[in-house]
Coordinates of C-alpha atoms and ligand atoms in Angstrom, one line a residue:
Chain A
M111 CA -23.5 -13.6 41.8
N112 CA -20.2 -14.7 43.1
M113 CA -16.3 -13.6 42.5
R114 CA -16.0 -17.3 40.6
D115 CA -18.7 -16.5 38.2
V116 CA -17.4 -13.2 37.5
L117 CA -13.7 -14.0 37.0
S118 CA -14.7 -17.1 35.0
W119 CA -17.3 -14.7 32.5
L120 CA -14.5 -11.8 32.7
G121 CA -12.5 -15.1 31.4
Q122 CA -15.0 -15.5 28.8
G123 CA -15.9 -11.5 27.6
F124 CA -11.8 -10.9 27.2
R125 CA -11.8 -13.9 24.2
L126 CA -15.2 -12.4 22.6
P127 CA -13.8 -10.3 20.7
R128 CA -11.9 -11.7 18.9
L129 CA -14.8 -13.1 17.0
A130 CA -17.1 -10.2 17.0
I131 CA -14.4 -8.1 15.4
A132 CA -13.2 -9.6 12.4
L133 CA -9.1 -9.1 12.4
P134 CA -7.9 -12.5 11.4
G135 CA -4.5 -13.7 12.9
I136 CA -3.0 -10.3 14.7
A137 CA -3.2 -10.6 18.5
L138 CA -3.5 -6.9 19.0
P139 CA -3.4 -4.8 22.3
G140 CA -6.2 -3.0 21.2
L141 CA -8.2 -6.6 21.9
L142 CA -8.3 -4.2 25.3
L143 CA -10.0 -1.6 23.8
L144 CA -12.3 -3.7 21.9
V145 CA -13.2 -5.7 25.2
A146 CA -14.1 -2.5 25.9
L147 CA -16.6 -2.2 23.7
A148 CA -18.0 -6.1 23.1
F149 CA -18.2 -7.0 27.3
G150 CA -21.8 -5.9 26.7
S151 CA -22.7 -8.7 24.7
A152 CA -21.1 -11.6 26.4
A153 CA -23.8 -10.9 30.1
L154 CA -26.4 -10.3 27.6
A155 CA -25.7 -14.1 26.5
A156 CA -25.1 -14.9 30.4
D157 CA -28.9 -14.2 31.3
P158 CA -30.2 -11.8 28.9
N159 CA -33.6 -10.9 31.4
A160 CA -31.6 -9.9 34.5
E161 CA -29.5 -7.3 31.7
I162 CA -32.2 -5.8 29.5
A163 CA -33.8 -5.1 33.1
V164 CA -30.6 -3.2 34.5
A165 CA -29.0 -1.8 31.5
V166 CA -29.1 0.1 28.7
P167 CA -27.4 -1.6 25.5
A168 CA -23.4 -1.7 25.8
A169 CA -21.4 -3.3 22.8
D170 CA -24.2 -4.4 20.0
A171 CA -24.8 -5.0 16.6
D172 CA -25.2 -1.1 15.9
T173 CA -22.3 0.0 18.4
W174 CA -19.7 -2.3 16.2
R175 CA -21.2 -0.8 12.7
Q176 CA -20.4 2.8 14.3
V177 CA -17.3 1.7 15.5
K178 CA -16.6 0.9 11.5
D179 CA -18.5 3.2 9.9
G180 CA -17.9 6.2 11.4
E181 CA -21.4 7.1 12.5
S182 CA -23.0 9.6 15.3
F183 CA -19.4 9.4 16.1
I184 CA -16.7 12.6 16.7
D185 CA -13.4 12.9 16.9
T186 CA -11.5 15.5 18.9
R187 CA -9.0 15.0 16.5
H188 CA -8.5 17.6 13.8
D189 CA -10.6 16.9 10.2
S190 CA -10.4 13.7 11.4
T191 CA -12.5 11.2 9.1
Y192 CA -11.0 8.0 10.5
S193 CA -13.7 5.5 12.1
L194 CA -12.4 3.9 15.0
I195 CA -11.0 0.9 13.8
N196 CA -9.9 1.0 10.3
Q197 CA -11.1 -2.8 9.5
S198 CA -10.2 -3.4 6.1
G199 CA -6.2 -2.3 7.0
E200 CA -5.3 -5.7 8.1
T201 CA -7.0 -7.2 4.9
W202 CA -5.4 -4.9 2.6
R203 CA -1.9 -6.1 4.8
Q204 CA -2.9 -9.4 3.9
W205 CA -3.7 -9.2 0.3
R206 CA -0.4 -7.3 -0.3
N207 CA 2.4 -9.3 1.9
K208 CA 0.3 -12.7 1.2
W209 CA -0.5 -12.9 -1.9
V210 CA 0.8 -10.0 -4.4
S211 CA 3.9 -9.7 -2.9
P212 CA 5.1 -13.1 -3.3
F213 CA 3.4 -14.2 -6.5
G214 CA 4.7 -11.1 -8.1
L215 CA 8.5 -12.1 -7.3
V216 CA 6.7 -15.7 -9.6
A217 CA 6.3 -13.4 -11.9
V218 CA 8.7 -11.5 -12.7
G219 CA 11.4 -13.9 -11.9
G220 CA 9.4 -16.5 -13.7
M221 CA 9.5 -14.9 -16.7
L222 CA 13.1 -13.7 -16.3
V223 CA 14.1 -18.0 -15.9
M224 CA 11.2 -18.6 -19.0
I225 CA 13.5 -16.3 -21.2
T226 CA 16.3 -17.6 -20.0
I227 CA 15.7 -21.3 -21.2
F228 CA 14.2 -20.2 -24.0
Y229 CA 17.1 -18.7 -25.0
L230 CA 19.7 -21.2 -23.9
I231 CA 17.6 -24.5 -25.5
V232 CA 16.1 -22.7 -29.1
G233 CA 18.2 -19.4 -29.1
R234 CA 18.0 -16.5 -31.3
S235 CA 16.0 -16.2 -34.5
Q236 CA 18.2 -16.0 -37.2
L237 CA 17.5 -14.2 -40.5
D238 CA 16.7 -17.0 -43.2
E239 CA 18.8 -15.4 -45.6
P240 CA 21.3 -13.6 -46.1
R241 CA 21.0 -9.2 -45.5
T242 CA 20.8 -7.6 -49.0
G243 CA 21.8 -4.7 -47.9
R244 CA 19.0 -2.3 -48.9
K245 CA 17.2 -0.8 -45.9
L246 CA 13.5 0.0 -45.5
L247 CA 12.3 2.6 -42.9
R248 CA 10.8 1.7 -40.2
W249 CA 10.9 4.3 -36.9
S250 CA 10.9 7.6 -37.7
V251 CA 13.0 9.9 -35.5
L252 CA 9.8 11.0 -33.8
S253 CA 9.1 7.7 -33.2
R254 CA 12.5 6.4 -31.8
A255 CA 12.2 9.2 -29.2
L256 CA 9.1 8.5 -27.8
H257 CA 10.0 5.0 -27.6
W258 CA 12.8 5.4 -26.3
T259 CA 12.0 8.1 -23.7
L260 CA 9.0 5.8 -22.8
A261 CA 11.1 3.0 -22.1
T262 CA 13.5 4.6 -20.0
L263 CA 10.6 6.1 -17.6
F264 CA 9.2 2.6 -17.8
L265 CA 12.1 1.2 -16.7
I266 CA 12.9 3.6 -14.1
L267 CA 9.4 3.3 -12.6
A268 CA 9.6 -0.9 -12.9
L269 CA 12.7 -0.8 -10.7
T270 CA 12.0 2.0 -8.1
G271 CA 8.3 0.1 -8.1
L272 CA 9.9 -2.9 -7.3
N273 CA 12.1 -1.6 -5.1
I274 CA 9.1 0.0 -2.5
L275 CA 8.0 -3.7 -3.2
Y276 CA 10.7 -5.5 -2.1
G277 CA 14.0 -3.8 -1.6
K278 CA 13.7 -4.0 2.2
F279 CA 14.3 -7.3 2.0
V280 CA 17.6 -6.9 0.1
F281 CA 19.2 -3.9 0.1
K282 CA 19.0 -2.9 3.7
P283 CA 20.6 -5.7 5.0
L284 CA 22.7 -5.6 2.4
F285 CA 24.1 -2.0 2.4
G286 CA 23.2 -1.0 6.2
D287 CA 20.6 2.1 7.1
A288 CA 21.8 4.7 6.0
V289 CA 23.1 3.9 2.3
W290 CA 18.9 2.5 2.3
A291 CA 17.8 6.0 3.3
A292 CA 19.0 7.4 0.9
M293 CA 18.0 4.7 -1.9
I294 CA 14.8 4.9 -0.5
S295 CA 13.6 8.2 -0.6
G296 CA 15.0 8.4 -3.4
T297 CA 13.0 5.8 -5.2
K298 CA 10.5 7.4 -4.5
F299 CA 11.0 10.4 -5.0
L300 CA 11.4 9.3 -8.7
H301 CA 8.5 6.9 -9.2
N302 CA 6.2 9.5 -7.4
Y303 CA 7.3 12.4 -9.9
I304 CA 8.3 10.3 -13.0
G305 CA 4.7 8.4 -13.3
P306 CA 3.0 11.0 -14.3
F307 CA 5.1 12.0 -16.7
F308 CA 5.1 8.3 -18.4
G309 CA 1.0 8.4 -18.2
I310 CA 1.3 11.5 -20.1
L311 CA 3.7 9.8 -22.7
L312 CA 1.8 6.5 -22.5
I313 CA -1.0 8.4 -23.3
F314 CA 0.8 9.8 -26.9
V315 CA 2.5 7.1 -27.5
L316 CA -0.8 4.6 -27.9
A317 CA -2.1 7.1 -29.9
K318 CA 0.9 7.6 -32.7
F319 CA 0.8 3.8 -33.6
L320 CA -2.9 3.1 -32.7
K321 CA -2.7 3.0 -36.8
H322 CA -0.2 0.3 -36.5
N323 CA -2.1 -2.5 -34.1
W324 CA -5.7 -3.1 -35.1
I325 CA -6.3 -6.4 -35.0
K326 CA -6.1 -8.4 -38.1
R327 CA -7.3 -11.6 -39.2
H328 CA -3.7 -12.7 -39.7
D329 CA -2.5 -11.7 -36.5
I330 CA -5.0 -14.5 -34.6
E331 CA -3.4 -17.5 -37.1
W332 CA 0.2 -15.7 -36.0
F333 CA -1.0 -16.6 -32.6
K334 CA -1.5 -20.0 -33.5
Q335 CA 1.9 -20.6 -34.6
G336 CA 2.8 -19.0 -32.3
G337 CA 5.0 -16.7 -34.0
G338 CA 6.7 -18.4 -36.1
M339 CA 7.8 -21.0 -33.9
I340 CA 5.4 -23.5 -34.1
G341 CA 5.3 -25.1 -38.1
D342 CA 8.3 -23.8 -40.4
K343 CA 6.7 -21.3 -42.2
H344 CA 6.6 -17.6 -40.9
P345 CA 3.3 -16.2 -40.9
D346 CA 2.4 -13.1 -42.3
A347 CA 2.7 -10.0 -40.5
G348 CA 1.9 -6.3 -41.4
F349 CA 4.0 -3.4 -39.5
A350 CA 3.5 -5.0 -36.4
N351 CA 2.9 -8.3 -35.5
G352 CA 0.9 -10.4 -33.5
G353 CA 2.8 -10.2 -30.6
E354 CA 3.7 -6.9 -30.9
K355 CA -0.2 -5.6 -31.5
A356 CA -1.1 -7.9 -28.0
W357 CA 2.1 -5.4 -26.0
F358 CA 0.6 -2.8 -27.4
W359 CA -3.5 -3.7 -26.4
M360 CA -1.6 -4.8 -22.8
L361 CA 0.0 -1.2 -21.8
A362 CA -3.5 0.3 -23.4
T363 CA -5.1 -1.7 -20.8
A364 CA -2.7 -2.9 -17.8
G365 CA -0.7 0.4 -19.1
M366 CA -4.0 2.4 -18.1
V367 CA -4.8 1.2 -15.2
V368 CA -1.7 1.4 -13.7
F369 CA -1.5 5.3 -14.7
A370 CA -5.3 5.6 -12.9
S371 CA -4.2 4.0 -9.8
G372 CA -1.0 5.1 -9.8
L373 CA -2.5 9.2 -9.8
V374 CA -4.9 7.7 -6.9
L375 CA -2.2 6.6 -5.2
D376 CA 0.1 10.1 -5.7
F377 CA -1.6 12.6 -5.4
P378 CA -3.0 12.2 -1.4
N379 CA -4.2 15.8 -1.2
F380 CA -7.3 15.4 -2.6
D381 CA -8.4 13.4 0.3
Q382 CA -9.4 10.1 -1.3
S383 CA -10.3 8.0 2.0
R384 CA -8.0 5.0 3.2
D385 CA -9.9 2.6 1.8
T386 CA -9.8 4.2 -2.0
M387 CA -5.9 3.7 -1.3
Q388 CA -5.8 0.3 -0.2
W389 CA -7.7 -0.6 -3.4
A390 CA -5.7 1.3 -5.5
N391 CA -2.5 0.2 -4.3
I392 CA -3.1 -2.9 -4.9
I393 CA -4.5 -2.8 -8.3
H394 CA -1.6 -0.5 -9.1
A395 CA 0.8 -3.2 -7.7
V396 CA -1.0 -6.6 -9.9
G397 CA -1.1 -4.2 -12.8
A398 CA 2.5 -2.7 -12.6
L399 CA 3.8 -6.8 -11.9
I400 CA 2.5 -8.0 -14.4
L401 CA 3.6 -5.1 -17.0
T402 CA 7.0 -5.8 -15.5
A403 CA 7.3 -9.4 -16.4
V404 CA 5.5 -9.2 -20.1
S405 CA 7.8 -6.2 -20.7
F406 CA 10.7 -8.6 -20.2
G407 CA 9.7 -10.5 -23.2
H408 CA 9.6 -7.1 -25.3
I409 CA 12.5 -6.3 -24.3
Y410 CA 14.3 -10.1 -25.3
I411 CA 12.6 -10.5 -28.3
G412 CA 13.0 -6.7 -29.3
T413 CA 17.2 -6.8 -29.1
L414 CA 18.2 -10.6 -28.3
G415 CA 16.0 -12.6 -29.0
T416 CA 15.7 -11.1 -32.5
E417 CA 18.7 -10.8 -35.0
G418 CA 18.0 -7.6 -36.8
A419 CA 15.1 -6.4 -35.0
L420 CA 17.2 -3.8 -32.8
E421 CA 18.1 -1.7 -35.6
G422 CA 15.1 -0.5 -36.7
M423 CA 14.6 1.1 -33.2
T424 CA 18.0 2.5 -33.1
T425 CA 19.0 3.7 -36.5
G426 CA 15.6 3.7 -37.6
Y427 CA 15.9 1.3 -40.5
V428 CA 15.9 -2.4 -41.1
D429 CA 17.5 -4.9 -43.4
E430 CA 15.3 -6.3 -46.3
T431 CA 15.4 -9.7 -45.8
W432 CA 14.5 -9.3 -42.1
A433 CA 11.1 -7.0 -43.0
K434 CA 10.5 -10.2 -46.1
Q435 CA 11.2 -12.4 -42.7
H436 CA 9.0 -10.7 -40.3
H437 CA 6.6 -8.3 -41.3
N438 CA 5.5 -9.2 -44.9
L439 CA 2.8 -7.7 -45.5
W440 CA 4.1 -4.4 -44.7
Y441 CA 7.2 -5.6 -46.5
E442 CA 5.1 -6.0 -49.5
E443 CA 3.8 -2.3 -49.2
V444 CA 7.3 -0.7 -48.9
K445 CA 9.6 -3.2 -50.9
D446 CA 9.7 -0.1 -54.0
Q447 CA 11.4 2.0 -51.3
A448 CA 14.0 -0.3 -49.9
G449 CA 17.8 1.4 -50.4
E450 CA 20.4 3.1 -48.9
A451 CA 19.9 4.6 -45.4
P452 CA 19.8 7.8 -46.4
A453 CA 22.3 10.1 -44.1
A454 CA 20.4 12.8 -43.1
Q455 CA 17.1 11.0 -40.7
P456 CA 13.5 11.2 -42.9
H457 CA 11.0 13.3 -41.1
D458 CA 8.7 11.5 -39.3
D459 CA 6.1 11.7 -42.3
Q460 CA 7.7 9.5 -44.3
A461 CA 8.6 6.8 -41.5
D462 CA 6.1 4.7 -39.5
S463 CA 3.0 7.9 -39.8
T464 CA 2.3 6.7 -43.5
P465 CA -0.1 4.3 -43.4
S466 CA 0.9 0.6 -44.1
S467 CA -0.9 -3.0 -43.8
S468 CA -3.0 -1.2 -41.2
S469 CA -5.0 0.1 -43.8
P470 CA -8.0 -2.0 -44.9
S471 CA -6.3 -4.8 -46.9
Chain B
M58 CA 10.3 -7.5 30.3
A59 CA 7.2 -5.7 30.5
Q60 CA 4.9 -6.1 27.6
M61 CA 4.0 -2.1 27.6
K62 CA 0.3 -1.7 26.5
F63 CA -2.5 1.0 26.7
M64 CA -6.1 0.5 27.8
C65 CA -8.9 3.1 28.1
D66 CA -12.1 2.2 30.4
A67 CA -14.7 3.2 28.5
E68 CA -17.2 3.6 31.4
R69 CA -14.8 6.1 33.3
C70 CA -13.6 8.2 30.4
I71 CA -15.5 11.4 30.4
E72 CA -14.1 13.0 27.3
C73 CA -12.0 16.1 28.8
N74 CA -9.3 14.9 26.2
G75 CA -6.7 15.8 29.0
C76 CA -5.0 13.0 27.6
V77 CA -4.7 14.7 24.2
T78 CA -3.6 17.6 25.9
A79 CA -0.9 15.9 27.9
C80 CA 0.7 14.2 25.2
K81 CA 1.2 17.7 22.7
N82 CA 2.8 18.7 25.7
A83 CA 5.3 16.4 26.6
N84 CA 6.0 15.9 23.1
E85 CA 5.7 19.1 21.2
V86 CA 4.6 17.2 18.6
E87 CA 3.9 19.6 15.2
W88 CA 1.2 21.8 14.1
G89 CA -2.3 19.7 12.9
I90 CA -1.1 16.3 14.7
Q91 CA -2.3 15.0 17.7
R92 CA -1.0 11.7 18.1
R93 CA -3.9 10.8 20.9
R94 CA -7.6 11.0 20.0
V95 CA -10.8 10.7 21.8
V96 CA -13.7 9.4 20.4
T97 CA -17.5 9.7 21.4
L98 CA -20.5 7.1 19.9
N99 CA -23.8 8.9 20.2
D100 CA -22.7 11.9 21.6
G101 CA -25.4 13.5 23.9
E102 CA -27.8 10.1 24.1
P103 CA -27.8 7.9 26.6
S104 CA -25.7 5.5 25.7
E105 CA -22.9 7.7 25.0
V106 CA -19.5 6.4 25.3
S107 CA -16.3 7.7 24.8
I108 CA -12.7 6.3 24.3
S109 CA -9.6 7.5 24.1
V110 CA -7.2 5.7 21.3
A111 CA -3.5 6.2 19.5
C112 CA -1.3 3.9 18.6
M113 CA -1.5 0.5 20.4
H114 CA 1.6 -1.1 20.0
C115 CA 0.3 -3.8 18.3
D116 CA 1.7 -7.3 19.1
D117 CA 1.7 -8.6 15.2
A118 CA 2.0 -4.9 13.7
P119 CA 0.5 -4.1 10.5
C120 CA 2.2 -0.8 9.8
M121 CA 6.0 -3.1 10.9
A122 CA 4.5 -5.4 8.0
V123 CA 3.9 -3.1 5.3
C124 CA 6.5 -0.1 5.4
P125 CA 8.8 -0.7 2.7
T126 CA 11.7 0.6 4.2
D127 CA 11.3 -1.7 6.7
C128 CA 11.6 1.5 9.5
F129 CA 9.6 0.1 12.3
Y130 CA 11.1 -1.6 15.4
K131 CA 10.1 -3.2 18.5
T132 CA 11.4 -2.2 21.8
D133 CA 11.9 -5.3 24.8
D134 CA 8.7 -3.8 26.4
G135 CA 6.8 -4.4 22.8
I136 CA 7.2 -0.7 21.8
V137 CA 6.9 -0.2 18.4
L138 CA 8.5 2.5 17.5
H139 CA 9.7 4.3 13.7
D140 CA 13.1 5.8 12.2
K141 CA 11.4 8.7 10.7
D142 CA 15.9 8.8 8.5
L143 CA 14.2 5.9 6.7
C144 CA 10.6 6.9 6.4
I145 CA 9.6 8.2 3.0
G146 CA 6.3 9.3 3.8
C147 CA 4.0 6.7 1.7
G148 CA 1.7 6.5 3.8
Y149 CA 1.2 2.4 3.7
C150 CA 1.3 2.4 7.4
L151 CA -1.7 4.6 7.9
Y152 CA -3.6 2.2 5.0
A153 CA -2.5 -0.8 7.1
C154 CA -3.7 0.6 10.7
P155 CA -6.6 -0.6 12.4
F156 CA -6.9 2.2 15.1
G157 CA -5.7 5.4 12.3
A158 CA -2.7 5.9 14.2
P159 CA -0.1 6.8 12.2
Q160 CA -0.4 10.9 10.9
F161 CA 1.8 13.2 8.5
P162 CA 3.1 16.6 8.8
Q163 CA 1.6 17.3 5.3
Q164 CA -0.6 15.3 2.3
D165 CA 0.2 17.2 -1.1
A166 CA 0.7 16.5 -4.7
F167 CA 3.3 13.1 -5.6
G168 CA 2.6 12.0 -2.4
E169 CA 4.7 14.8 -0.3
R170 CA 3.4 13.7 3.5
G171 CA 6.6 14.8 4.9
K172 CA 7.9 11.8 7.7
M173 CA 5.2 10.1 9.6
D174 CA 4.1 10.6 13.2
K175 CA 2.5 8.4 15.6
C176 CA 2.2 7.4 19.7
T177 CA 5.5 6.6 21.1
F178 CA 4.2 5.5 24.4
C179 CA 6.7 8.3 25.3
A180 CA 9.5 6.6 24.3
G181 CA 11.1 8.4 21.7
G182 CA 13.4 7.6 19.0
P183 CA 16.5 6.6 16.9
A184 CA 18.6 9.9 17.8
D185 CA 21.9 10.5 18.4
S186 CA 21.2 13.2 20.5
P187 CA 18.8 13.6 23.4
E188 CA 17.8 17.2 22.1
E189 CA 17.4 15.5 18.6
E190 CA 15.6 13.0 19.5
Y191 CA 13.4 15.4 21.5
E192 CA 12.7 17.4 18.2
K193 CA 11.4 13.9 16.3
Y194 CA 9.6 12.0 18.5
G195 CA 8.7 14.0 21.3
A196 CA 9.3 13.2 25.2
N197 CA 11.7 10.0 26.1
R198 CA 9.9 9.4 29.8
I199 CA 10.3 5.6 29.6
A200 CA 13.6 6.1 29.9
E201 CA 13.3 7.7 32.7
G202 CA 11.4 5.2 34.3
K203 CA 7.9 6.7 34.2
L204 CA 4.5 6.2 32.1
P205 CA 3.4 7.8 29.6
L206 CA 2.2 10.9 30.2
C207 CA -1.3 11.1 28.8
A208 CA -2.0 8.4 31.0
E209 CA -1.0 9.2 34.5
M210 CA -2.9 12.9 33.8
C211 CA -6.1 11.1 32.8
S212 CA -7.7 12.3 35.5
T213 CA -10.3 9.8 35.9
K214 CA -8.2 6.9 35.6
A215 CA -9.8 6.1 32.4
L216 CA -7.2 6.2 30.8
L217 CA -4.8 3.3 31.3
A218 CA -0.4 2.0 30.5
G219 CA 2.0 0.2 31.7
D220 CA 2.7 -3.5 31.7
A221 CA -0.1 -5.4 30.1
Q222 CA -0.7 -7.5 33.3
T223 CA -0.4 -4.9 36.0
V224 CA -3.1 -2.8 33.9
A225 CA -5.2 -6.2 32.9
D226 CA -5.2 -6.7 36.8
I227 CA -6.5 -3.4 37.5
F228 CA -9.1 -3.3 35.3
R229 CA -10.4 -6.4 36.6
E230 CA -10.1 -5.6 39.7
R231 CA -12.3 -2.6 38.9
V232 CA -15.1 -5.1 37.1
V233 CA -15.0 -6.9 40.1
R234 CA -15.5 -4.4 42.7
R235 CA -18.6 -2.5 40.2
G236 CA -20.3 -6.0 41.0
H237 CA -21.8 -5.9 38.0
K238 CA -22.0 -9.0 35.9
D239 CA -22.4 -6.9 32.9
G240 CA -18.8 -5.8 33.5
A241 CA -17.5 -2.5 33.2
W242 CA -18.7 -0.9 30.5
S243 CA -21.9 -0.1 29.9
A244 CA -25.1 1.8 32.1
I245 CA -26.6 0.7 34.9
G246 CA -29.6 1.5 36.3
N247 CA -31.8 3.2 33.7
G248 CA -28.6 6.2 34.3
S249 CA -29.2 7.0 37.8
P250 CA -26.7 8.9 39.4
S251 CA -26.2 6.8 41.8
A252 CA -25.3 3.9 40.1
I253 CA -23.1 5.5 38.3
D254 CA -21.1 7.0 40.9
A255 CA -20.7 3.3 42.2
M256 CA -19.0 2.5 38.8
A257 CA -17.0 5.4 38.9
Y258 CA -15.6 3.9 42.6
D259 CA -12.0 3.8 42.3
A260 CA -10.9 0.6 42.5
T261 CA -6.9 1.1 43.4
Q262 CA -8.0 2.3 46.8
D263 CA -9.0 0.3 49.3
Q264 CA -12.4 1.0 51.1
Ligands
HEM66 C1 1.7 5.7 -14.4 C2 1.9 6.1 -13.2 C3 2.4 5.7 -12.3 C4 2.1 6.3 -11.6 C5 1.2 7.7 -10.9 C6 2.3 6.0 -10.4 C7 2.5 6.1 -8.9 C8 2.6 5.1 -7.9 C9 2.3 5.4 -6.0 C10 2.4 6.8 -5.5 C11 3.0 4.4 -5.5 C12 3.0 4.4 -3.9 C13 4.4 4.0 -3.7 C14 4.8 5.6 -2.6 O1 3.8 6.7 -2.6 O2 6.2 6.0 -2.4 C15 3.4 3.2 -6.5 C16 3.6 1.9 -5.9 C17 4.4 1.1 -7.0 N1 4.5 1.8 -8.5 FE1 4.1 2.9 -9.6 N2 3.2 4.2 -10.7 C18 3.2 4.4 -11.8 C19 3.6 3.7 -13.0 C20 4.6 2.5 -12.7 C21 4.6 1.6 -13.5 C22 4.9 1.9 -14.8 C23 5.1 0.6 -13.0 C24 5.9 -0.8 -13.1 C25 5.8 -0.8 -14.3 C26 4.8 1.0 -10.9 C27 5.4 0.0 -10.7 C28 5.2 0.3 -8.9 C29 5.3 -0.7 -7.8 C30 5.7 -2.2 -7.5 C31 4.9 -0.3 -6.6 C32 4.6 -0.9 -5.5 C33 3.3 -1.8 -4.6 C34 3.6 -2.0 -3.3 O3 4.7 -1.4 -2.1 O4 2.5 -2.3 -2.9 N3 4.3 2.0 -10.9 N4 3.5 3.8 -8.1
SF4_67 S1 1.0 2.1 14.4 FE1 -1.1 1.4 14.3 S2 -0.3 -0.5 13.7 FE2 0.9 0.4 14.3 S3 1.5 -0.2 16.6 FE3 0.8 1.1 16.3 S4 -1.8 1.0 16.2 FE4 -0.3 -0.9 15.8
SF4_68 S1 5.3 6.2 5.7 FE1 6.9 5.8 6.6 S2 6.9 5.1 8.5 FE2 4.6 4.7 7.5 S3 5.2 2.8 6.1 FE3 6.0 4.8 4.3 S4 8.0 4.7 5.2 FE4 6.9 3.0 6.8

């Protein structure tokens, strides 16, 4: 073989590993390193017989398997479990940066835009009739305390989570490195320490509110009527209406998935692999972004969107008119208890923990 | 400007771990952190092959792309460095890195990992004084016009560091001199010592 031949297949050899190793789209300098192991196969293709005669197999399929699986492999680094090449790293990067990040922005931003448009066009859902002034106890002190604690922790987690994902595009250029450094380290601290407490509290809250949230036939009807937006009559609703139940089950499913995947990310001390954490990150981010987007809907409906709803969760009492309009089945059960809101707050077992329309009717 | 790269000639690497030791010594990195590692496949078998790996200073670096604090930057020489004042130890760079380069001093509950550390191509990192720079990132040999100590000290010159073009030229020359159509990496002559000797010939020397 003369010099020109050698050089020409060398050229091919240099390009080959790009195909051999599936790391799409990145021009790694590691290419050189990879070339090192792929060379053999290039020559093998050129003249198989001559090759087999003189050489022990070089970089064959087996070698590549070892490179990525860490098989028959020793690594001089203390305690290292890393394969020579982390194949899934680039995949994770693409998933996170190309899909999760932009679509999260679309989901969260889109929700905000939709709510704003809805508010501007349709406006607030007003009470159809004047308030009677008679109050019904809806949320006990304990329920309200649980709700607002969970809500606060959720908001902190959602905001810090968004900062972890998007903050570098906004605050780093805006405030400069010094402020950004403090901001992002505070963000990580809050997120990683509050996360587990949020999760534990979430389990308590789900358990406590579960009895109101079993799906009934009238809830399906509630959804068919768009919660009262389609047609001009108010659909039936018990203590919790279809929308509230949907939010409950969202938290019971997506919320728990976010909690579980968050724990995987939060406790690397259990030596879970990089691959496990890549998956956990994608699942966590997707779940969290969906929850964040939907939470905007919940917050809107509970505050600006519905006249008379917020006071239930702040004072514990709602007006009779509001109850009749939004939760007619519940109202029928408790209407004889309507009266003045007492100055002293009632004990837990007098409010939402009494059996309501959630019991078979 | 130069584009700095490492390359390890697996045919020459004898798994002596000189590079690992040189790095540790040059940069005085924390206990438990070893910026460079030597990986050996099929140890003790005829097909045994070793290669020294650290951060490869990727062109389109995955670590840079995923870092939530955006603490990485590329020098004019194509070296990927990071700012430890910004790093929050989230581990994302490690999830993404193809070569397992980023390392952490701890790995504790609540994601407490400390500040990420990785090979700097002996180019230090952002700091206010040379002392602080050495403390945080280790040596800045590049500023002194020197190449990374690992490659400088490699006894077989398997590990090369420097401008990509120069490294590639040296390597290409080796392959040509070896005169073996399988290139530089597979054993020849069924492992006979004379054949191996011929391949270990240092192409940087005139004959
Ligand atoms: C329930 C317990 C939770 C735990 C244990 C938890 C834990 C974590 C951890 C460890 C990370 C990686 C970031 C880092 O280490 O700096 C993370 C990222 C993130 N979390 Fe959570 N989290 C929890 C709940 C939530 C909730 C409720 C939300 C939002 C509603 C949320 C949104 C996010 C987002 C958006 C990210 C960024 C993902 C990315 O950068 O790819 N998390 N979380
Ligand atoms: S740390 Fe890993 S991903 Fe980043 S430049 Fe180095 S080798 Fe590439
Ligand atoms: S560990 Fe540090 S350098 Fe790595 S991605 Fe997180 S913040 Fe960036």
